[in-house]
Each structure stands twice: as structure tokens, then as C-alpha cells.
XYZ file of C-alpha atoms in Angstrom:
430
model
C -107.827 142.737 -73.735
C -106.653 145.962 -75.289
C -108.860 145.751 -78.391
C -112.578 146.230 -78.866
C -114.262 143.193 -80.381
C -117.109 142.671 -82.859
C -118.370 139.072 -82.736
C -119.763 137.430 -85.879
C -122.092 134.516 -85.136
C -122.109 131.896 -87.880
C -125.747 131.188 -88.679
C -125.160 129.480 -92.011
C -123.362 132.109 -94.066
C -120.482 131.385 -96.423
C -119.461 135.055 -96.129
C -118.299 135.084 -92.486
C -114.673 135.633 -93.398
C -115.541 138.490 -95.776
C -117.340 140.361 -92.996
C -114.598 139.618 -90.469
C -111.936 140.991 -92.796
C -114.077 144.034 -93.653
C -114.418 144.893 -89.950
C -110.696 144.367 -89.353
C -109.995 146.639 -92.343
C -111.893 149.333 -90.429
C -109.337 148.928 -87.649
C -111.611 146.975 -85.286
C -110.906 143.403 -84.208
C -113.469 140.787 -85.225
C -113.866 137.074 -84.473
C -116.208 134.407 -85.844
C -117.958 132.145 -83.330
C -120.599 129.377 -83.499
C -124.285 130.288 -83.626
C -124.998 128.508 -80.330
C -122.484 130.440 -78.203
C -123.828 130.974 -74.666
C -124.165 134.289 -72.841
C -121.430 133.166 -70.428
C -119.060 132.303 -73.281
C -119.780 135.664 -74.910
C -119.069 137.559 -71.685
C -115.772 135.679 -71.332
C -114.555 137.095 -74.651
C -114.239 140.599 -73.095
C -114.644 143.997 -74.746
C -117.439 142.761 -77.013
C -118.906 145.935 -78.511
C -121.269 144.412 -81.059
C -122.668 141.191 -82.519
C -123.341 140.374 -86.185
C -125.921 137.623 -86.669
C -124.828 136.307 -90.035
C -127.330 134.024 -91.737
C -127.127 132.415 -95.136
C -127.750 129.406 -97.328
C -126.575 126.877 -94.712
C -129.115 127.831 -92.023
C -130.686 124.358 -92.036
C -128.530 121.672 -90.406
C -129.858 118.116 -89.965
C -133.343 119.324 -90.868
C -133.357 122.064 -88.230
C -132.958 125.784 -88.780
C -130.068 127.043 -86.643
C -130.887 129.867 -84.233
C -129.065 132.143 -81.836
C -129.715 131.564 -78.137
C -132.566 133.872 -77.010
C -130.656 135.138 -73.927
C -128.169 136.935 -76.175
C -130.835 139.498 -77.089
C -131.046 140.561 -73.432
C -127.331 141.294 -72.981
C -127.595 144.912 -74.091
C -125.015 144.482 -76.849
C -125.823 146.165 -80.202
C -126.737 143.624 -82.878
C -126.795 143.644 -86.676
C -128.737 140.899 -88.453
C -127.797 139.868 -91.987
C -130.053 137.443 -93.874
C -131.309 135.931 -90.626
C -135.135 136.087 -90.530
C -135.474 134.746 -86.963
C -133.605 137.760 -85.617
C -135.225 140.035 -83.033
C -132.815 142.857 -83.954
C -134.159 146.226 -84.946
C -131.316 146.559 -87.464
C -131.760 143.902 -90.176
C -130.255 143.559 -93.642
C -131.106 141.004 -96.321
C -127.621 140.823 -97.792
C -123.961 141.588 -97.087
C -123.703 145.198 -95.804
C -121.856 147.806 -97.781
C -118.935 149.618 -96.199
C -121.018 152.605 -95.045
C -123.624 150.397 -93.323
C -120.897 148.361 -91.634
C -118.950 151.451 -90.597
C -122.089 153.013 -89.115
C -122.859 149.873 -87.103
C -119.302 149.434 -85.813
C -118.549 153.035 -84.877
C -121.923 154.756 -84.320
C -124.032 151.987 -82.798
C -121.322 149.869 -81.147
C -119.060 152.817 -80.217
C -116.053 150.637 -81.029
C -112.589 152.162 -81.313
C -110.247 151.510 -84.242
C -107.583 149.914 -82.035
C -106.998 146.669 -83.964
C -103.300 146.452 -84.836
C -100.583 143.842 -84.549
C -98.876 145.511 -81.596
C -102.072 145.317 -79.525
C -102.905 141.845 -80.835
C -99.490 140.531 -79.776
C -99.754 142.151 -76.332
C -103.187 140.561 -75.851
C -101.982 137.126 -76.964
C -98.859 137.299 -74.792
C -101.054 138.067 -71.791
C -103.443 135.223 -72.640
C -100.556 132.766 -73.133
C -99.073 133.671 -69.752
C -102.469 133.237 -68.075
C -102.981 129.853 -69.755
C -99.484 128.426 -69.271
C -98.402 129.902 -65.956
C -95.008 128.499 -64.979
C -95.387 125.279 -66.975
C -93.794 124.289 -70.300
C -95.021 124.281 -73.898
C -93.912 121.836 -76.565
C -94.037 123.415 -80.032
C -94.248 121.636 -83.364
C -91.679 123.685 -85.270
C -91.827 122.875 -88.968
C -89.917 126.005 -89.890
C -92.859 127.285 -91.924
C -94.362 130.746 -91.503
C -97.088 129.779 -89.031
C -94.961 127.716 -86.643
C -92.114 130.243 -86.816
C -94.427 133.112 -85.837
C -95.911 131.024 -83.021
C -92.390 130.239 -81.808
C -91.485 133.940 -81.733
C -94.681 134.805 -79.872
C -94.198 132.017 -77.324
C -90.587 133.039 -76.749
C -91.814 136.598 -76.094
C -94.469 135.289 -73.691
C -92.714 132.489 -71.793
C -89.064 132.413 -72.908
C -87.249 129.240 -71.832
C -90.509 127.508 -70.915
C -90.797 126.784 -74.641
C -89.348 123.555 -76.027
C -89.293 123.389 -79.845
C -89.418 120.017 -81.602
C -88.678 119.669 -85.304
C -89.791 116.343 -86.735
C -88.353 115.221 -90.049
C -91.180 113.026 -91.296
C -89.434 112.241 -94.568
C -91.903 114.471 -96.406
C -89.885 117.685 -96.212
C -88.660 119.748 -99.140
C -85.042 119.389 -100.227
C -82.664 120.478 -97.409
C -85.633 121.753 -95.369
C -84.771 120.072 -92.072
C -81.118 121.062 -92.319
C -82.129 124.697 -92.796
C -84.580 124.617 -89.867
C -81.856 123.360 -87.532
C -79.378 125.935 -88.831
C -81.740 128.912 -88.409
C -83.448 128.041 -85.123
C -80.760 126.200 -83.186
C -77.592 127.816 -84.523
C -78.776 131.365 -85.279
C -81.793 132.009 -83.033
C -80.475 129.774 -80.197
C -83.866 128.158 -79.665
C -84.286 125.195 -77.329
C -84.652 122.804 -80.282
C -84.995 119.016 -80.347
C -84.483 117.391 -83.773
C -86.220 114.066 -84.419
C -85.610 112.044 -87.587
C -88.770 109.954 -87.892
C -88.825 109.605 -91.685
C -88.820 105.790 -91.768
C -91.534 105.658 -89.122
C -93.860 107.970 -91.078
C -93.233 106.374 -94.470
C -93.893 102.960 -92.969
C -97.244 104.084 -91.550
C -98.203 105.641 -94.906
C -97.337 102.617 -97.027
C -100.215 101.701 -99.401
C -102.437 104.488 -97.997
C -104.039 106.341 -100.925
C -106.946 108.270 -99.403
C -105.969 111.932 -98.833
C -107.951 112.284 -95.609
C -106.480 109.093 -94.206
C -102.971 110.279 -95.076
C -103.555 113.605 -93.320
C -104.938 111.916 -90.222
C -102.063 109.407 -90.082
C -99.511 112.204 -90.387
C -101.327 114.340 -87.804
C -101.695 111.407 -85.421
C -98.048 110.390 -85.734
C -96.946 113.976 -85.126
C -98.810 113.974 -81.819
C -97.384 110.568 -80.886
C -93.835 111.797 -81.542
C -94.466 114.877 -79.398
C -95.891 112.742 -76.604
C -92.776 110.561 -76.692
C -90.504 113.621 -76.588
C -92.577 115.147 -73.786
C -92.170 112.016 -71.659
C -88.411 112.544 -71.826
C -88.887 116.023 -70.346
C -90.497 117.349 -67.190
C -93.513 119.604 -66.813
C -94.770 119.536 -70.418
C -98.527 120.147 -70.271
C -99.156 122.150 -73.439
C -98.787 121.707 -77.189
C -98.212 124.863 -79.225
C -99.556 124.890 -82.779
C -99.545 127.252 -85.745
C -103.235 126.797 -86.479
C -104.649 129.735 -88.469
C -108.230 130.608 -89.356
C -108.394 129.095 -92.880
C -107.304 125.750 -91.328
C -110.341 125.821 -89.050
C -112.772 126.957 -91.780
C -111.644 124.271 -94.233
C -111.810 121.570 -91.557
C -115.533 122.268 -91.163
C -117.786 124.252 -88.821
C -121.208 123.583 -87.334
C -122.926 125.034 -90.416
C -120.353 124.332 -93.138
C -119.131 121.093 -94.664
C -115.483 120.126 -94.459
C -113.307 120.983 -97.458
C -110.383 118.992 -96.053
C -109.063 118.316 -92.601
C -105.786 119.913 -91.530
C -103.245 117.883 -89.567
C -103.514 120.366 -86.688
C -107.341 120.469 -86.718
C -108.914 117.298 -88.116
C -106.039 114.946 -87.438
C -105.694 115.270 -83.677
C -106.241 112.015 -81.742
C -109.166 111.859 -79.316
C -106.849 110.859 -76.451
C -104.652 113.957 -76.852
C -102.576 114.363 -73.709
C -101.830 118.078 -74.107
C -103.808 121.269 -73.757
C -103.451 123.295 -76.959
C -101.885 126.751 -77.230
C -102.942 128.320 -80.558
C -102.403 132.100 -80.479
C -102.798 132.558 -84.273
C -106.046 130.648 -84.748
C -108.084 133.799 -85.470
C -105.630 135.220 -88.036
C -105.608 135.017 -91.810
C -102.328 134.278 -93.598
C -101.479 137.881 -94.467
C -102.132 138.862 -90.835
C -99.810 136.074 -89.636
C -97.031 137.568 -91.759
C -97.725 141.052 -90.367
C -97.557 139.538 -86.880
C -94.175 137.981 -87.679
C -92.807 141.317 -88.900
C -94.036 143.026 -85.707
C -92.321 140.309 -83.654
C -89.044 141.058 -85.415
C -88.598 137.867 -87.435
C -86.376 138.092 -90.548
C -88.197 139.134 -93.718
C -87.213 136.000 -95.671
C -88.605 133.805 -92.894
C -91.908 135.657 -92.662
C -92.454 135.727 -96.422
C -91.216 132.247 -97.195
C -93.296 129.760 -99.165
C -96.313 128.321 -97.336
C -95.851 124.592 -96.747
C -98.614 122.217 -95.597
C -98.203 120.309 -92.352
C -98.350 116.924 -94.133
C -95.569 118.231 -96.367
C -94.882 116.487 -99.652
C -97.251 113.744 -98.497
C -100.153 115.673 -100.062
C -98.127 116.479 -103.193
C -97.187 112.850 -103.855
C -100.743 112.038 -104.860
C -102.360 108.765 -103.825
C -100.327 106.081 -102.061
C -96.821 107.450 -101.428
C -93.943 105.671 -103.158
C -90.313 106.574 -102.643
C -89.602 107.132 -106.345
C -92.501 109.573 -106.731
C -91.694 111.259 -103.422
C -88.148 111.869 -104.657
C -89.544 113.173 -107.971
C -91.712 115.680 -106.078
C -88.775 116.770 -103.903
C -86.335 117.247 -106.798
C -88.816 118.933 -109.161
C -89.933 121.280 -106.363
C -86.304 122.288 -105.761
C -85.846 123.043 -109.474
C -89.069 125.083 -109.572
C -88.060 127.150 -106.536
C -84.576 127.735 -107.926
C -85.858 128.897 -111.335
C -88.614 131.075 -109.825
C -85.959 132.795 -107.688
C -83.780 133.405 -110.764
C -86.759 134.953 -112.577
C -87.749 137.117 -109.587
C -91.051 135.258 -109.267
C -90.306 134.188 -105.703
C -91.082 137.768 -104.643
C -94.208 138.009 -106.807
C -95.983 134.652 -106.506
C -97.656 133.723 -103.214
C -97.256 129.947 -103.521
C -95.735 127.614 -106.088
C -94.971 123.910 -105.957
C -95.008 120.640 -107.893
C -97.079 117.485 -107.510
C -96.670 114.005 -108.965
C -99.834 111.931 -109.589
C -99.967 108.187 -109.016
C -100.258 107.202 -112.685
C -97.877 107.033 -115.640
C -97.960 108.098 -119.253
C -96.172 106.862 -122.376
C -93.132 108.806 -123.570
C -89.855 108.531 -125.491
C -86.316 108.682 -124.083
C -83.140 107.725 -125.917
C -85.185 106.493 -128.892
C -87.042 104.029 -126.689
C -90.578 103.853 -125.306
C -90.852 104.717 -121.591
C -93.763 104.596 -119.168
C -93.141 107.267 -116.500
C -94.730 109.847 -114.201
C -95.716 113.437 -114.882
C -94.935 116.543 -112.826
C -97.655 119.181 -112.426
C -96.600 122.757 -111.612
C -98.940 124.972 -109.578
C -98.399 128.711 -109.016
C -101.105 130.852 -107.381
C -101.664 134.260 -105.847
C -103.930 135.030 -102.902
C -104.368 137.395 -99.966
C -105.956 135.199 -97.328
C -105.782 131.638 -98.791
C -109.581 131.520 -99.030
C -109.573 132.302 -102.782
C -106.689 132.127 -105.262
C -105.880 133.105 -108.852
C -103.384 131.589 -111.288
C -100.008 133.222 -111.943
C -99.437 133.758 -115.693
C -95.827 132.616 -115.813
C -93.732 133.719 -118.793
C -93.517 130.959 -121.406
C -89.701 131.042 -121.514
C -89.532 130.468 -117.751
C -91.934 127.521 -117.950
C -89.957 126.055 -120.838
C -86.682 126.345 -118.892
C -88.238 124.672 -115.820
C -89.697 121.909 -117.988
C -86.367 121.158 -119.683
C -84.582 120.947 -116.328
C -87.212 118.679 -114.745
C -87.207 116.301 -117.733
C -83.406 116.215 -117.786
C -82.662 116.067 -114.050
C -85.568 114.249 -112.355
C -85.695 110.474 -112.646
C -88.856 108.574 -113.679
C -90.517 111.678 -115.223
C -91.383 112.194 -118.906
C -94.060 114.906 -118.840
C -94.589 118.359 -117.258
C -97.976 120.128 -117.002
C -99.136 123.525 -115.673
C -102.244 123.737 -113.487
C -104.633 126.512 -114.599
C -107.319 126.002 -111.910
C -108.265 128.881 -109.561
C -109.662 128.488 -106.025
C -112.591 127.882 -106.077
C -113.458 125.432 -107.560
C -110.015 123.890 -106.921
C -108.246 124.127 -103.576
C -104.649 125.333 -103.347
C -103.261 121.864 -102.655
C -104.347 118.812 -104.652
C -105.122 116.736 -101.543
């Protein structure tokens, strides 16, 4: 481990990520771990220079107040307590520390060095991957999105031809998405890529399933099943690589925080999983993942491409998925992306997409009454995907997009614009 580490113990705070990012902004690596971490687990992390005991409004779980293990106080590691009354630390604060207090703790008390950067992070992860994998093989779920692409680049750097990439077309991809993934990774980057068209299989499993959590778990479970089937055709596959990042883990729930929504690579994994996971990005926020991709030498347009959820258009075709609404989502999304690119918004807006709800509204087409679906446009800006603001799109651009969607997308008679920030809304609808 080339980087010093400040560990944040989650004792019920909703501000863990704010503190972690503040410490990383000082140039020191920081990770968030459960409140009940053992002394042995803490020692295994290596280069731990300090511990932040971070309490908060969620300190009581199942009627019990969560506490840090007493043996941690005897490890000789400097500690800072924030809103955690049970603490035995000399240094205690009742609220989030300001930058000066945090800087003093990190550099003066912990004697940490500002050596957190992507070059060192990548070197550390490459070393950890090699230790974990040895001479065995890793199967990677390659969606072609930012997270899986960066993981692929890191795994190639660490283990080269021991990586086998699998791209599964689950029928919930954006327009021409799978074709582009094959073109870039197999034809241009010469990756060891297996393409699996499982669209009918996934859509069959999802038929009449309306609950968002159930959809996510079905999609996540089927992904694993497909990988297991592909792995059985190969030899020596013991690991599954995943592009899990920190917001995925936070939103899927922690020991002191309720679940916002499960992610297919966190909450949707089957209990009888046959692979050991390799997740080198799981402590990174989205902007850090992009910086990691740049450091690894990936093309700029790949690193800064639109985020795309693992369940794909399955969580943008709201409720039970039907083929007509799925096609409406796919076509309207393509129009939105094309018009945003023309207006230069693709370089300005962090994420933009369309959704189609599972209900219809009355409209008029060709002087006749129609009963059709609506398309909702969402465009947001964020740094770390934990909070998000709405992009104020020029009215002329929205009008042009609306006219195209109403003219070119079948079964649609209405277009709306979502004005909801995160929180209280989440980025995706499901």
C-alpha cells in the first residue's frame, strides 16, 4: 500500500461520504468501514494513520445504540470523534469538522502524507488484484459503461490475458449500444470478448414484473447465471470482476442506513454465487472513477460517456416492461442524445435520459382521439452521484426534442420534463 489511510467508522452518520471526500481533497486516502470492524480487520487495511468515529442520527439500530469495539482504543491510532458521545477519544467534536480542524487532525495528529492520487491508487489496486487472483482467470461483466470499462482497463494492466470479458445483450440496451461495445472492445482494443445475446431470455423472465426491486434482482440474478454458464465453457474461471462503485454500496444499504435501492451488482447477487468478486473501484466516487480511467489511458469519450444503470432501460421502462414501451424508451433516448449533442449539452450535462411510465393519457392525432404513453425527459448535473441538480435546458432545445419524439416515436402523445433534484428524488426513477 503506497498511500496513507484515514478510516471513517460509520456510527450512524449520513455525512460519511462528505468527510471521506473532504479528506481525499486534502490529498489523503480515506475509506468508510462499518462501526463493528475488528482490530484484526483494521490492521489488515495497512497504513492506517487515523480513525474518525462518525456518529449521527442513525446511531440506534434495532433498539440498540451502535458502538465501536473497545479494543480499537488500545491500538495507538489517533482518533477523532464526531457526534459520538460513547467515544473515549480526547479529541471530540459535536458536528462535522471544518477544514482547519480536519486538516489539523489528518496532518498534525495522524502525521499522514498527502500521497492520495490516481497513479498510486492504480498501483495499489494492481498489486491487490495480482495477490487476489494469482495465475487464475477473471470473468468481467463488460457493459461498455464507464465503470466496467475502467475495471477492464485496470484488470488488463494487472493480469492481461487472464481476463475474459463478457458482454451480455439483455435486450435493455440503448440503441446500437451492444454493436458499439463489440466494435470498440473487440475490434479496436482487441479484448478477449465474448458476446452473448440473451435478450429474449431476460425479457421472458421480466414479463409481468412491475416491482422495481424485483426487476433489479431478476436482472442481477440472470446476469450472474449467464456468467456462470459462460464460465463453465472455459477453464480456470474463479473470479467475477465488477464495476461496483461507492454510491452503489451506499444506496444498497449499510448497517446503520436504510436501503435507497439495490444495485444489480450489490443487492441482486444470488446467495449461491459461485465466484469470488474482484471490485477494484468499490471505494471510488464517480468523478474519481473517471479520473482513474484517464490515468489508465482510456479514450476521453469512453471515460466521459453517459452513465448507464446495470439494469439498463429496464428501470426506465417503468413498471412491468412491455415491448412497445421499451422501444419507445429506446427511440426517445436516442433522439434526446442526438439533440443534446447538436446543442453541445452532451459536454455540459452529467446525465440525461428518457423514461416511459406504465400508464396512458388522452391525446389527438390526425383529428382523432388517441390513448398513448408519455415520455419524461430527465437531465441532471452532479459531482459524485450522491446529490444532483436539474439542468435548465434552453426552451428551443426542449421544443425541438419534443417535436421529434412526438413525430418519430410510436405510441407516444405527450412529453414532460422532470424538475426534481436529488434528494428528494433519486437520479433514476426506479
